[in-house]
């Protein structure tokens, strides 16, 4: 799977939400200031080139739809982040989150409980 730019991720988020859409449908869902039609159309065509978006043609109109699941891309992006920034270590990731006050001790304790339940369920 190929990494997406932030603009491509934004369009994919909307396509996952909409299931299928024409370019105008995507633009309507975008926040202000809305990008130009040609800009969004170009991003969608790049996504097609990357193999993550497909389309159905209806005359001159194209209806676009995701070819990959949101969960699959989320897993890919997370694994890349974990490897690139945290040495592929969950310990380093959690340490960072605690240190930066993104995760407090009660949330950390809750994560430990979830992990223990998951491990017990797998046995």
GROMACS .gro file of C-alpha atoms in nm:
model
  123
    1UNK     CA    1   0.000   0.000   0.000
    2UNK     CA    2   0.123   0.350  -0.075
    3UNK     CA    3   0.134   0.635   0.174
    4UNK     CA    4  -0.115   0.917   0.109
    5UNK     CA    5  -0.057   1.291   0.135
    6UNK     CA    6  -0.272   1.491   0.375
    7UNK     CA    7  -0.490   1.614   0.085
    8UNK     CA    8  -0.534   1.256  -0.035
    9UNK     CA    9  -0.618   1.138   0.316
   10UNK     CA   10  -0.879   1.413   0.348
   11UNK     CA   11  -1.049   1.301   0.026
   12UNK     CA   12  -1.028   0.934   0.128
   13UNK     CA   13  -1.188   1.014   0.466
   14UNK     CA   14  -1.481   1.169   0.281
   15UNK     CA   15  -1.508   0.881   0.032
   16UNK     CA   16  -1.510   0.629   0.317
   17UNK     CA   17  -1.787   0.831   0.478
   18UNK     CA   18  -1.989   0.877   0.158
   19UNK     CA   19  -1.919   0.526   0.015
   20UNK     CA   20  -1.934   0.672  -0.337
   21UNK     CA   21  -1.945   1.026  -0.470
   22UNK     CA   22  -1.890   1.260  -0.759
   23UNK     CA   23  -1.629   1.532  -0.713
   24UNK     CA   24  -1.897   1.790  -0.626
   25UNK     CA   25  -2.024   1.566  -0.341
   26UNK     CA   26  -1.672   1.554  -0.197
   27UNK     CA   27  -1.632   1.932  -0.218
   28UNK     CA   28  -1.963   1.992  -0.039
   29UNK     CA   29  -1.837   1.790   0.260
   30UNK     CA   30  -1.504   1.977   0.277
   31UNK     CA   31  -1.450   2.259   0.526
   32UNK     CA   32  -1.417   2.623   0.426
   33UNK     CA   33  -1.236   2.752   0.236
   34UNK     CA   34  -1.336   2.489  -0.015
   35UNK     CA   35  -1.075   2.391  -0.272
   36UNK     CA   36  -1.133   2.439  -0.644
   37UNK     CA   37  -1.312   2.165  -0.837
   38UNK     CA   38  -1.002   2.097  -1.047
   39UNK     CA   39  -0.789   2.055  -0.735
   40UNK     CA   40  -1.019   1.790  -0.588
   41UNK     CA   41  -1.059   1.623  -0.926
   42UNK     CA   42  -0.679   1.599  -0.958
   43UNK     CA   43  -0.647   1.450  -0.608
   44UNK     CA   44  -0.912   1.190  -0.690
   45UNK     CA   45  -0.732   1.095  -1.013
   46UNK     CA   46  -0.402   1.063  -0.824
   47UNK     CA   47  -0.580   0.834  -0.575
   48UNK     CA   48  -0.701   0.626  -0.870
   49UNK     CA   49  -0.344   0.605  -0.995
   50UNK     CA   50  -0.236   0.480  -0.652
   51UNK     CA   51  -0.501   0.208  -0.673
   52UNK     CA   52  -0.703   0.319  -0.372
   53UNK     CA   53  -1.000   0.469  -0.558
   54UNK     CA   54  -1.207   0.334  -0.845
   55UNK     CA   55  -1.484   0.485  -1.053
   56UNK     CA   56  -1.796   0.405  -1.250
   57UNK     CA   57  -1.864   0.616  -1.558
   58UNK     CA   58  -2.214   0.744  -1.627
   59UNK     CA   59  -2.189   0.942  -1.948
   60UNK     CA   60  -1.952   1.231  -1.877
   61UNK     CA   61  -1.979   1.186  -1.500
   62UNK     CA   62  -1.763   0.964  -1.282
   63UNK     CA   63  -1.877   0.823  -0.950
   64UNK     CA   64  -1.577   0.747  -0.730
   65UNK     CA   65  -1.554   0.488  -0.455
   66UNK     CA   66  -1.280   0.358  -0.222
   67UNK     CA   67  -1.102   0.037  -0.319
   68UNK     CA   68  -0.938  -0.004   0.021
   69UNK     CA   69  -1.100  -0.023   0.362
   70UNK     CA   70  -1.047   0.259   0.608
   71UNK     CA   71  -0.932   0.009   0.870
   72UNK     CA   72  -0.667  -0.133   0.636
   73UNK     CA   73  -0.523   0.211   0.568
   74UNK     CA   74  -0.540   0.303   0.937
   75UNK     CA   75  -0.337  -0.009   1.021
   76UNK     CA   76  -0.083   0.069   0.746
   77UNK     CA   77  -0.044   0.433   0.858
   78UNK     CA   78  -0.015   0.337   1.225
   79UNK     CA   79   0.249   0.073   1.158
   80UNK     CA   80   0.448   0.324   0.951
   81UNK     CA   81   0.425   0.583   1.230
   82UNK     CA   82   0.525   0.327   1.494
   83UNK     CA   83   0.825   0.212   1.290
   84UNK     CA   84   0.940   0.556   1.174
   85UNK     CA   85   0.904   0.754   1.495
   86UNK     CA   86   0.904   0.503   1.781
   87UNK     CA   87   1.153   0.236   1.672
   88UNK     CA   88   0.868  -0.011   1.624
   89UNK     CA   89   0.822  -0.008   2.003
   90UNK     CA   90   0.483   0.021   2.170
   91UNK     CA   91   0.666   0.102   2.492
   92UNK     CA   92   0.829   0.405   2.326
   93UNK     CA   93   0.490   0.513   2.188
   94UNK     CA   94   0.313   0.487   2.524
   95UNK     CA   95   0.603   0.659   2.701
   96UNK     CA   96   0.578   0.945   2.454
   97UNK     CA   97   0.202   0.976   2.504
   98UNK     CA   98   0.239   0.984   2.882
   99UNK     CA   99   0.531   1.229   2.871
  100UNK     CA  100   0.345   1.468   2.641
  101UNK     CA  101   0.033   1.455   2.863
  102UNK     CA  102  -0.169   1.296   2.585
  103UNK     CA  103  -0.243   0.999   2.809
  104UNK     CA  104  -0.304   1.027   3.182
  105UNK     CA  105  -0.247   0.753   3.440
  106UNK     CA  106  -0.612   0.648   3.462
  107UNK     CA  107  -0.625   0.609   3.082
  108UNK     CA  108  -0.299   0.412   3.098
  109UNK     CA  109  -0.448   0.183   3.364
  110UNK     CA  110  -0.755   0.136   3.144
  111UNK     CA  111  -0.532   0.039   2.850
  112UNK     CA  112  -0.357  -0.218   3.067
  113UNK     CA  113  -0.694  -0.370   3.160
  114UNK     CA  114  -0.798  -0.385   2.794
  115UNK     CA  115  -0.467  -0.554   2.705
  116UNK     CA  116  -0.506  -0.808   2.987
  117UNK     CA  117  -0.864  -0.890   2.884
  118UNK     CA  118  -0.755  -0.931   2.524
  119UNK     CA  119  -0.469  -1.160   2.623
  120UNK     CA  120  -0.699  -1.371   2.844
  121UNK     CA  121  -0.956  -1.394   2.565
  122UNK     CA  122  -0.691  -1.527   2.324
  123UNK     CA  123  -0.592  -1.810   2.563
   0.00000   0.00000   0.00000
